[in-house]
Coordinates of N, CA and C in Angstrom, one line a residue:
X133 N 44.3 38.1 -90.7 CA 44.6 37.0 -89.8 C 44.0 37.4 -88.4
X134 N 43.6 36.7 -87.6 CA 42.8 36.7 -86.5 C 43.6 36.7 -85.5
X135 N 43.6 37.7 -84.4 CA 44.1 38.0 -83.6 C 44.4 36.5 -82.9
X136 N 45.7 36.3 -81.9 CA 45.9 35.0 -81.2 C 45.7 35.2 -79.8
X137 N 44.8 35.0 -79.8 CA 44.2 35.0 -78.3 C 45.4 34.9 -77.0
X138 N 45.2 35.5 -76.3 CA 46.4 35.8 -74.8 C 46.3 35.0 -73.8
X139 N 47.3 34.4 -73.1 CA 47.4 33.3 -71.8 C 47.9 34.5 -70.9
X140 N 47.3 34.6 -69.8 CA 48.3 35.5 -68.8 C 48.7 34.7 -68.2
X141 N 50.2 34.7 -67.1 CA 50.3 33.5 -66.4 C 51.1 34.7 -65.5
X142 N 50.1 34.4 -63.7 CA 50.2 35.4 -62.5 C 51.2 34.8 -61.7
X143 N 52.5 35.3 -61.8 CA 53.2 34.9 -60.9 C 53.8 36.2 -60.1
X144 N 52.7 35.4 -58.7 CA 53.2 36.4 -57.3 C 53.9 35.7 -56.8
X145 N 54.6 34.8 -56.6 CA 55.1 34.0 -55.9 C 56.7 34.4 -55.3
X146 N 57.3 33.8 -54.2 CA 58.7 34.3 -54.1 C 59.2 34.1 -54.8
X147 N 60.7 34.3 -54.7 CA 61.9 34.4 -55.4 C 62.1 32.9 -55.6
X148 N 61.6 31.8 -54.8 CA 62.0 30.6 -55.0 C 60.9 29.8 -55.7
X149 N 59.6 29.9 -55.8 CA 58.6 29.6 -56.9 C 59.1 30.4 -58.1
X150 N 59.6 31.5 -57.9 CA 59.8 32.2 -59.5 C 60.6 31.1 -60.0
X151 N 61.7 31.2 -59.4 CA 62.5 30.4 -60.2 C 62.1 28.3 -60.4
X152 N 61.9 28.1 -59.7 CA 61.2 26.7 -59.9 C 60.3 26.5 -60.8
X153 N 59.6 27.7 -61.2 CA 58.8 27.9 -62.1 C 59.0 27.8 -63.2
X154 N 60.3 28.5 -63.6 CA 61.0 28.9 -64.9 C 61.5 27.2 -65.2
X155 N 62.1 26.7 -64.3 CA 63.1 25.8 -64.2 C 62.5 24.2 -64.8
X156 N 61.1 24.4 -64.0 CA 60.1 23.3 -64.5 C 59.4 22.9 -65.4
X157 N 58.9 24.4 -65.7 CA 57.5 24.5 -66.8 C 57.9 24.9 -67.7
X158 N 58.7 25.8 -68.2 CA 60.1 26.0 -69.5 C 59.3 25.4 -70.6
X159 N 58.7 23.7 -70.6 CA 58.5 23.6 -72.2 C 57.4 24.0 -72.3
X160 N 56.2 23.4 -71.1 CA 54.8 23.9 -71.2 C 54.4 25.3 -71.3
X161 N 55.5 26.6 -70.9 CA 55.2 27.8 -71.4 C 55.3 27.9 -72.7
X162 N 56.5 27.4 -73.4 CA 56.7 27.6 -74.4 C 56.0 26.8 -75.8
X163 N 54.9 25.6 -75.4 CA 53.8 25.7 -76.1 C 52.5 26.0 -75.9
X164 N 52.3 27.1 -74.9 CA 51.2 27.3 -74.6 C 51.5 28.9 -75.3
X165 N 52.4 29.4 -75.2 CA 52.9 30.6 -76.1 C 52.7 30.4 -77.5
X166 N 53.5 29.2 -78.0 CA 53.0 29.3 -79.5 C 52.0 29.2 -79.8
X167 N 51.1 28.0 -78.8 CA 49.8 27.9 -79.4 C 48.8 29.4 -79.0
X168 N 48.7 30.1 -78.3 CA 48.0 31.1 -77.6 C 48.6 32.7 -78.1
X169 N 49.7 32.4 -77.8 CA 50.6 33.9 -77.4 C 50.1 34.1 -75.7
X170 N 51.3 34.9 -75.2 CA 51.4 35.1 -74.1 C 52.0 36.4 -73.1
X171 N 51.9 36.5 -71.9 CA 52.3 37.4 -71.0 C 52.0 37.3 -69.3
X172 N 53.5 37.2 -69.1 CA 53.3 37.2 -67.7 C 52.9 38.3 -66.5
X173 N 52.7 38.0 -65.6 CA 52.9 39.5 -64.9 C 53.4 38.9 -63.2
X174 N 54.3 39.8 -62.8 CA 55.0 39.3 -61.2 C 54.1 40.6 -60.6
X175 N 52.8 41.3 -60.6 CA 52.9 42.5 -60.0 C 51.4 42.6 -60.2
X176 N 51.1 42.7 -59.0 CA 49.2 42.6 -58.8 C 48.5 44.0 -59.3
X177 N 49.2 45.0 -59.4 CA 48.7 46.1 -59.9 C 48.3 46.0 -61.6
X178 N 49.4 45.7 -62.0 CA 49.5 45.8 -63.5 C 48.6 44.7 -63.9
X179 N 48.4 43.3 -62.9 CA 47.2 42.7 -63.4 C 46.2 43.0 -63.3
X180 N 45.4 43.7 -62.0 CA 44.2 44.7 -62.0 C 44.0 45.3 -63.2
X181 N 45.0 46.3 -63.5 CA 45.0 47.5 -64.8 C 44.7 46.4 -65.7
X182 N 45.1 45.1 -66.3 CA 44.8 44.7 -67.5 C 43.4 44.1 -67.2
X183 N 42.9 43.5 -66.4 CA 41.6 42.8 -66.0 C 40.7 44.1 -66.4
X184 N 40.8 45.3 -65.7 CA 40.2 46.6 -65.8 C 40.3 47.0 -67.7
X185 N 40.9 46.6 -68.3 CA 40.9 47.2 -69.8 C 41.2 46.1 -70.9
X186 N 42.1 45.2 -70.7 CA 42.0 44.4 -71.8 C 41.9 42.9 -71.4
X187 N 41.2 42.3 -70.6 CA 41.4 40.9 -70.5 C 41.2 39.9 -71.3
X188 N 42.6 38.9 -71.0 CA 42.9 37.9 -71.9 C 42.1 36.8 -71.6
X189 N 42.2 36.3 -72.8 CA 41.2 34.4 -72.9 C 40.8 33.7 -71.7
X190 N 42.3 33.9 -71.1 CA 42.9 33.0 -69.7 C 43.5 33.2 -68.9
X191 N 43.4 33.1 -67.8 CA 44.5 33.6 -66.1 C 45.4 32.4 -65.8
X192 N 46.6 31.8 -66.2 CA 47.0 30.9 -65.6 C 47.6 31.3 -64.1
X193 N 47.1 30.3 -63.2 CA 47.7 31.3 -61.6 C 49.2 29.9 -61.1
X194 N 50.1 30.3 -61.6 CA 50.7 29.6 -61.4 C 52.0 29.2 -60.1
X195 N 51.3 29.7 -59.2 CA 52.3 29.3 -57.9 C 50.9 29.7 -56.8
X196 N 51.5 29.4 -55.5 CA 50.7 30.1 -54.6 C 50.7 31.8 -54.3
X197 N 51.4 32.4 -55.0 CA 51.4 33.8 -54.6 C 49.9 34.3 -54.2
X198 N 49.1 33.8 -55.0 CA 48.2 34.8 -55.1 C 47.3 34.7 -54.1
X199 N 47.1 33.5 -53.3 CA 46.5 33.2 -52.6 C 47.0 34.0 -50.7
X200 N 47.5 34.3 -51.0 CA 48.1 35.2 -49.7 C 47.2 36.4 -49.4
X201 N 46.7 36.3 -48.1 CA 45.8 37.5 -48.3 C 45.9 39.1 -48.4
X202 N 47.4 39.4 -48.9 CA 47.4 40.8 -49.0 C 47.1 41.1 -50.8
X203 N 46.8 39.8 -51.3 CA 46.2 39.6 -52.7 C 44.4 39.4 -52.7
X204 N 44.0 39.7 -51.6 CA 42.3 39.5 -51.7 C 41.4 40.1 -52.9
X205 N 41.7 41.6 -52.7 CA 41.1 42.6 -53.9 C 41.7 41.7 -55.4
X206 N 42.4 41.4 -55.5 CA 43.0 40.8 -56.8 C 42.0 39.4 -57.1
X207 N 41.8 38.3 -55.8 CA 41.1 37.7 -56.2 C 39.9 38.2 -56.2
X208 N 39.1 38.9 -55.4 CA 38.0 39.2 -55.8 C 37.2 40.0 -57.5
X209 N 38.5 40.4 -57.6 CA 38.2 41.0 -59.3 C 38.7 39.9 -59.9
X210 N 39.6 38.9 -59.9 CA 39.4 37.0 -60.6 C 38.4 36.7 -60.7
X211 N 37.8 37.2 -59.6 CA 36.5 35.8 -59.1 C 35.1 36.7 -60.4
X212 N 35.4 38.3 -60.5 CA 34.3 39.5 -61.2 C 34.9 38.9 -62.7
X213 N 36.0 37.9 -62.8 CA 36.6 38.5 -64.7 C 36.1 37.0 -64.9
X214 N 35.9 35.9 -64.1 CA 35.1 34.5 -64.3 C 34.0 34.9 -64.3
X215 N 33.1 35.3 -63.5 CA 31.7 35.5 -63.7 C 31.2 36.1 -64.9
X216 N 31.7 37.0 -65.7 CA 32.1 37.5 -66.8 C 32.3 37.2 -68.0
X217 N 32.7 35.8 -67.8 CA 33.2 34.9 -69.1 C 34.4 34.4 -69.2
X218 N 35.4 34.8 -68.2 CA 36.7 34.2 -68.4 C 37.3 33.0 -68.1
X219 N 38.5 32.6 -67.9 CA 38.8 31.5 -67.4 C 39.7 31.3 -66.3
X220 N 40.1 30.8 -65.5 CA 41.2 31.0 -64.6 C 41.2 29.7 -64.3
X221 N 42.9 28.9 -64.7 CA 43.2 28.0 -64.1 C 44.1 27.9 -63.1
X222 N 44.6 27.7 -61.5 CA 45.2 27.0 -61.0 C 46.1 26.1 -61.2
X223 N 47.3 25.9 -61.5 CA 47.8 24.6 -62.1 C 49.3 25.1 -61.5
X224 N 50.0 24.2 -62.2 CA 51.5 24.1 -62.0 C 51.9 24.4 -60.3
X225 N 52.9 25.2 -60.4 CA 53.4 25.0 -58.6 C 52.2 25.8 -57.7
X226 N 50.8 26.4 -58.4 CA 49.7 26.4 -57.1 C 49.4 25.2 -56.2
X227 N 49.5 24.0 -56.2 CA 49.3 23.5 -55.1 C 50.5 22.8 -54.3
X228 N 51.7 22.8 -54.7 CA 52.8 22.7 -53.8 C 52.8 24.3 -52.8
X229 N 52.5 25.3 -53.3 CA 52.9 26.4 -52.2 C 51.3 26.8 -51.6
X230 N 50.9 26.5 -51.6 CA 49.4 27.0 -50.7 C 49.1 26.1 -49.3
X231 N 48.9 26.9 -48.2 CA 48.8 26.4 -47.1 C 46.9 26.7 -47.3
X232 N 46.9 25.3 -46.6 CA 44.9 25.6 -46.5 C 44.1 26.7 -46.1
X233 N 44.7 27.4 -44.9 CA 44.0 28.6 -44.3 C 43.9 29.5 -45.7
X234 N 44.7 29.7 -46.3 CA 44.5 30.2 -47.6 C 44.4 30.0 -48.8
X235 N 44.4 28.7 -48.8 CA 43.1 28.3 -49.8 C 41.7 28.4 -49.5
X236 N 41.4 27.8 -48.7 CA 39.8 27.8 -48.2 C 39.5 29.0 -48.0
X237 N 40.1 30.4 -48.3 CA 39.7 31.1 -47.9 C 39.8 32.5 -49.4
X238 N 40.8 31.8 -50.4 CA 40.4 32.2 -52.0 C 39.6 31.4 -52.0
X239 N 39.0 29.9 -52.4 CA 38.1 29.0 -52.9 C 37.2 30.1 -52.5
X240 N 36.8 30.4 -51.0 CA 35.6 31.4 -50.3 C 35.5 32.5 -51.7
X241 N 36.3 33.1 -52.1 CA 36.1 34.4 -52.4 C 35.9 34.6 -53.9
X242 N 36.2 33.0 -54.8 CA 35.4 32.5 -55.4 C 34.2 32.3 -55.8
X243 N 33.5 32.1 -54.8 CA 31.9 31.6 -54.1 C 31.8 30.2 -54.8
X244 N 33.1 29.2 -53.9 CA 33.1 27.8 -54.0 C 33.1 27.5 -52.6
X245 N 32.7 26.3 -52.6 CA 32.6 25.5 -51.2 C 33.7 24.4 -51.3
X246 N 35.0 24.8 -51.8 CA 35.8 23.9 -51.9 C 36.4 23.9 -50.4
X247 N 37.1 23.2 -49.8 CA 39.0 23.0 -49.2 C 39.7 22.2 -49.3
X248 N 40.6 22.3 -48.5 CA 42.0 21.9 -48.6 C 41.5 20.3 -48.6
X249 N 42.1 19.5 -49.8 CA 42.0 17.7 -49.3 C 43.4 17.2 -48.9
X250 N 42.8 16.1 -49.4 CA 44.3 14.9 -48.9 C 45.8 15.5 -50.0
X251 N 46.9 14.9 -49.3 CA 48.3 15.1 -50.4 C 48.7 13.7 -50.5
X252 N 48.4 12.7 -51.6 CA 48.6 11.9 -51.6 C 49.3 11.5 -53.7
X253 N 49.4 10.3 -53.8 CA 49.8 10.2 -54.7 C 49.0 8.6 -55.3
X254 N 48.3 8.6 -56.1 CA 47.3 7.2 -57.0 C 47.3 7.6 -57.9
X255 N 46.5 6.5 -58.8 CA 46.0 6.5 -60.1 C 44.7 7.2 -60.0
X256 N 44.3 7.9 -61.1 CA 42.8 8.7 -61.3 C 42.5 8.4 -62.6
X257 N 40.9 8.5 -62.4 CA 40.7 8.0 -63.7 C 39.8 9.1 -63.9
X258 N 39.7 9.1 -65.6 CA 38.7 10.2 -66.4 C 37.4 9.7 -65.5
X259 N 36.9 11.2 -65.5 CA 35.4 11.0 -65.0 C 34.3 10.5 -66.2
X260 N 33.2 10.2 -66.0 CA 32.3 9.7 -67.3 C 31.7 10.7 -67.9
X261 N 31.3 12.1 -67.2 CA 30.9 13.2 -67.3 C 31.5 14.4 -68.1
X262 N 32.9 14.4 -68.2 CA 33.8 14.7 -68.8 C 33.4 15.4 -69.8
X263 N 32.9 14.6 -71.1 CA 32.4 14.7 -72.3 C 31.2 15.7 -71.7
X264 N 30.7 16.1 -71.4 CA 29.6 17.1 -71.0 C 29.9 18.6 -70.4
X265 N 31.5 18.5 -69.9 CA 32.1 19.7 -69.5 C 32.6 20.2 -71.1
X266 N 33.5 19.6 -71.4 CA 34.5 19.3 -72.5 C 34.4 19.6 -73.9
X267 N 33.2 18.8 -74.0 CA 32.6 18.3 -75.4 C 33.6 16.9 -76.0
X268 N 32.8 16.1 -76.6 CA 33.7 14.7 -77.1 C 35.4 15.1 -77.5
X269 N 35.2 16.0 -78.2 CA 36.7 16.0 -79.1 C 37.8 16.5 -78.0
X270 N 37.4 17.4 -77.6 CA 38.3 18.0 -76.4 C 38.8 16.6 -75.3
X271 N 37.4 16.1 -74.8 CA 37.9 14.9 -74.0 C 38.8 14.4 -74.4
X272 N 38.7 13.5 -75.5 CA 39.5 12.9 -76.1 C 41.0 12.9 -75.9
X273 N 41.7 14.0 -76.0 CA 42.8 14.5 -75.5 C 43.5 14.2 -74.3
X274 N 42.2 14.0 -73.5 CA 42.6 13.7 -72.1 C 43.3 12.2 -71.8
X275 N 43.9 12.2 -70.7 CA 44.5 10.6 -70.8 C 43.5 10.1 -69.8
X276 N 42.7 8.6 -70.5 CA 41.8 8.3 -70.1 C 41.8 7.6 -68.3
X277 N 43.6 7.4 -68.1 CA 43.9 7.1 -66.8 C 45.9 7.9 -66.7
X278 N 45.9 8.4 -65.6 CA 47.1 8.5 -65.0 C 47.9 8.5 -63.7
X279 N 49.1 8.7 -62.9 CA 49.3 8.0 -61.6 C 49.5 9.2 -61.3
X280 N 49.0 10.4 -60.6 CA 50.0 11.6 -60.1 C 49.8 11.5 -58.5
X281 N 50.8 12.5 -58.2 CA 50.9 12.9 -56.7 C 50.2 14.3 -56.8
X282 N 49.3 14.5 -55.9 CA 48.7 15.8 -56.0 C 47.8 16.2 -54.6
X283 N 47.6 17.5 -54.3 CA 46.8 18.2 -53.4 C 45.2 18.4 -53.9
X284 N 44.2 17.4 -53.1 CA 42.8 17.7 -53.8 C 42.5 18.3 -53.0
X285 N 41.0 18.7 -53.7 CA 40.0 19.5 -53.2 C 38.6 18.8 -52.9
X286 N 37.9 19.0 -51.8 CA 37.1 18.5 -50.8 C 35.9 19.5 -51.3
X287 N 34.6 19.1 -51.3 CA 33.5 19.8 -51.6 C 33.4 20.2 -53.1
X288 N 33.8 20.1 -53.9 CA 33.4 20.0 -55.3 C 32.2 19.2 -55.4
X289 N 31.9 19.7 -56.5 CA 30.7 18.6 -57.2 C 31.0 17.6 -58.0
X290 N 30.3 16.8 -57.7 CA 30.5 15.6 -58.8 C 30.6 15.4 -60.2
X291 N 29.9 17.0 -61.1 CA 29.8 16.8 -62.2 C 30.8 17.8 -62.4
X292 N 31.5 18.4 -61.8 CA 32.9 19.3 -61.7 C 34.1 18.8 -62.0
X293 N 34.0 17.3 -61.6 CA 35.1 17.0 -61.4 C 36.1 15.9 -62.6
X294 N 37.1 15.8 -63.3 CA 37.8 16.0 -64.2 C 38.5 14.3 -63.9
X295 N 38.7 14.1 -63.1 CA 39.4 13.0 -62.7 C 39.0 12.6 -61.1
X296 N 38.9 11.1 -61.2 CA 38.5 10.4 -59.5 C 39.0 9.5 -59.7
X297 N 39.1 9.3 -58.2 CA 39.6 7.5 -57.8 C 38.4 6.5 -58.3
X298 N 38.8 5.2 -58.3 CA 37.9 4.4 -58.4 C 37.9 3.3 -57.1
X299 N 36.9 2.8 -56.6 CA 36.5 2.6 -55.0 C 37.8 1.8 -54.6
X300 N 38.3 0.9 -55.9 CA 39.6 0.0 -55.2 C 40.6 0.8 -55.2
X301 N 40.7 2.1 -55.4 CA 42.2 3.2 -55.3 C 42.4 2.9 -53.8
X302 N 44.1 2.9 -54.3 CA 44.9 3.3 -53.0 C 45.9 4.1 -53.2
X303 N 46.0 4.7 -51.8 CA 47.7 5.9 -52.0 C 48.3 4.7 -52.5
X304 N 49.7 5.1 -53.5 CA 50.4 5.0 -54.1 C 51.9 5.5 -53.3
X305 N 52.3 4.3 -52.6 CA 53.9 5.2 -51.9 C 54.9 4.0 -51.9
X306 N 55.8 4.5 -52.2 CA 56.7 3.4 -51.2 C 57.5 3.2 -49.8
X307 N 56.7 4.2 -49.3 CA 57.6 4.4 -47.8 C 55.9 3.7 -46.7
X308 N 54.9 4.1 -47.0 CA 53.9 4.0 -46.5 C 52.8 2.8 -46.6
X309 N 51.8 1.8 -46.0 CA 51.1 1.1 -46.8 C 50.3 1.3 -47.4
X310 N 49.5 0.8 -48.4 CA 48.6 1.9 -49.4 C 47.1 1.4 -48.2
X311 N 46.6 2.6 -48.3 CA 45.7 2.5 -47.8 C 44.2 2.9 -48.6
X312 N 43.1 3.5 -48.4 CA 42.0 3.2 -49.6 C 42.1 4.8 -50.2
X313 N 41.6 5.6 -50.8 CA 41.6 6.9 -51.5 C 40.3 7.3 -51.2
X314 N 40.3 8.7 -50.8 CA 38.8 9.5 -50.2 C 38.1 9.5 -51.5
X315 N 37.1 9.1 -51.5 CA 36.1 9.2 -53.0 C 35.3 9.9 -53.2
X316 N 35.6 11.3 -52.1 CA 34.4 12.3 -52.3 C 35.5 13.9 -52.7
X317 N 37.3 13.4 -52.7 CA 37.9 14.4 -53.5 C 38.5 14.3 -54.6
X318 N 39.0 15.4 -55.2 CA 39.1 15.4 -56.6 C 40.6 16.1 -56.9
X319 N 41.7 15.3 -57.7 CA 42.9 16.3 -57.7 C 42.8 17.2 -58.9
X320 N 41.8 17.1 -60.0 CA 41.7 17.9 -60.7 C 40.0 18.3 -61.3
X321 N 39.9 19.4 -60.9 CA 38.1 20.0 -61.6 C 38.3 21.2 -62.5
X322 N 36.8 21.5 -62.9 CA 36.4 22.2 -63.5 C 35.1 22.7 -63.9
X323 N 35.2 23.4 -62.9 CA 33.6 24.5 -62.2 C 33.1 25.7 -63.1
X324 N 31.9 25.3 -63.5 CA 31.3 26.4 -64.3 C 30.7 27.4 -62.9
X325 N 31.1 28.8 -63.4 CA 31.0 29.8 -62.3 C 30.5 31.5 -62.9
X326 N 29.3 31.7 -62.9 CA 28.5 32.6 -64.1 C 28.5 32.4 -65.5
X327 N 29.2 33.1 -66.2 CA 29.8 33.0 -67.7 C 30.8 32.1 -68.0
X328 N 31.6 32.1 -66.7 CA 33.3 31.6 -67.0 C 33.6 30.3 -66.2
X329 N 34.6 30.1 -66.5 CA 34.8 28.5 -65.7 C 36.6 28.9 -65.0
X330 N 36.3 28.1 -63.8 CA 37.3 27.7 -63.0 C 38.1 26.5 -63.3
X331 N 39.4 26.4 -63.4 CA 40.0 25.0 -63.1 C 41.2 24.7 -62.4
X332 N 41.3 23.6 -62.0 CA 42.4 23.4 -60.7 C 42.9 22.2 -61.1
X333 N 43.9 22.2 -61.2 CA 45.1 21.2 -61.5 C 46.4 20.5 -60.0
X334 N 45.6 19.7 -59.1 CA 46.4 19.5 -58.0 C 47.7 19.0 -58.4
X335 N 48.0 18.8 -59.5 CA 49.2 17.8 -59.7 C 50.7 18.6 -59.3
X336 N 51.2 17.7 -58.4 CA 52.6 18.6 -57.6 C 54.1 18.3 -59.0
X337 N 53.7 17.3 -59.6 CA 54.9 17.2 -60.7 C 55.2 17.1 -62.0
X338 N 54.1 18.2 -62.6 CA 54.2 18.2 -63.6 C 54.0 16.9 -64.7
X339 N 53.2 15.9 -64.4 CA 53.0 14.8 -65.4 C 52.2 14.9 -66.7
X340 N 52.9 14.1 -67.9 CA 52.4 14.5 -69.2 C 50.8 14.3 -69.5
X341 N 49.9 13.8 -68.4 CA 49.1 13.9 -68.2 C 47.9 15.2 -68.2
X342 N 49.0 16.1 -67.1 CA 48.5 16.8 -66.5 C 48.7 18.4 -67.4
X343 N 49.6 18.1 -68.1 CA 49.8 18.9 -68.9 C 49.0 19.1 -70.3
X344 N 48.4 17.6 -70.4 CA 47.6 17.4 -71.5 C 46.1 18.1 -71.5
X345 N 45.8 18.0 -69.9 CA 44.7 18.5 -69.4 C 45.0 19.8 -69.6
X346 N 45.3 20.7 -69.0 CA 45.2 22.1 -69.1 C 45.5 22.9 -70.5
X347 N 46.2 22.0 -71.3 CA 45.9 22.3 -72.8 C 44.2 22.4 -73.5
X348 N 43.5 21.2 -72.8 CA 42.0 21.3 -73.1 C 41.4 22.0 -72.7
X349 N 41.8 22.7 -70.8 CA 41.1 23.3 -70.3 C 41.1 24.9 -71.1
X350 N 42.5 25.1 -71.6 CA 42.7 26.3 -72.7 C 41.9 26.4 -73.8
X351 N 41.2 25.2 -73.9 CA 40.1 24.9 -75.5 C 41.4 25.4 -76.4
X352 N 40.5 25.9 -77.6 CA 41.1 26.4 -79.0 C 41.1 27.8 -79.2

């Protein structure tokens, strides 16, 4: 039988992403375990050590811990295990806890020209390009439209990007009037970067959407 490939999922985060973490994502760990197998780590050393000798399929980076800059050497060897062939996604509570000065400044250490975008909440629709990151079958999976609230990212490429507004989008609020959606950001991409690919999942609440995506982004 064929070994089942490993999800790491890096949680540096405080005491209060730990737990919101646990509290939230509970089912999506537990089929991204069955489907994959899995292991976490709360401790930047022991992730180094495994990056350095056995790295897994996939990096899920799931809060903002990592992005804090007494974590730089760590992303910098992220940024060495994507160029390499790996994967690292961004998703779940990373973009509720990240302040921009420190994103724009992992994206940097990446060697992306992303930052910090809008926090807004609309409908996005599948990109047309999709199928060219993806491949048909994978796309497929994806929901071809959904409404999330999410933190995008500014400076992506166009053929990166996983989901956009379309020119008649508006925020989506009920406290606010909707006003039009920036059409040059993106709440969710996925950057080919040497061997390996990058992905970022702005979505702040976990929608069955968004969950659907990052299962593809995991391939098979």
């Amino acid at each position: 039988m064929a070994q089942v490939a490993r999800v790491l999922y890096l949680r540096l985060g405080d005491n209060a992403q730990q737990t919101m973490f646990s509290d939230i994502y509970k089912d999506t760990i537990s089929q991204i375990d069955k489907t994959y197998g899995s292991i976490e780590l709360k401790d930047a050393a022991a992730a180094q050590a495994i990056l350095s000798s056995e790295p897994p399929k996939a990096i899920l980076v799931v809060d903002g811990g990592l992005s804090w800059p007494k974590y730089t050497a760590l992303q910098v060897q992220l940024a060495r295990y994507v160029q390499a062939g790996g994967t690292v996604v961004f998703c779940c509570l990373f973009s509720s806890f990240i302040r921009p000065p420190n994103a724009d400044r992992l994206w940097h250490n990446f060697g992306l020209p992303w930052t910090s975008g809008d926090y807004h909440r609309s409908t996005f629709y599948l990109s047309q390009g999709t199928n060219l990151l993806f491949g048909n079958q994978r796309t497929t999976a994806c929901d071809k439209e959904y409404s999330m609230k999410a933190v995008h990212v500014k400076g992506a490429t166009t053929d990166s990007k996983i989901y956009v507004p379309l020119k008649q989008s508006q925020v989506e609020s009920a406290v606010f009037p909707p006003v039009a959606v920036d059409q040059s950001q993106s709440p969710a991409v996925w950057a080919k970067k040497g061997n390996g690919w990058l992905g970022y999942i702005g979505d702040v609440n976990d929608e069955d959407g968004s969950q659907r995506l990052l299962t593809v982004m995991l391939g098979k």
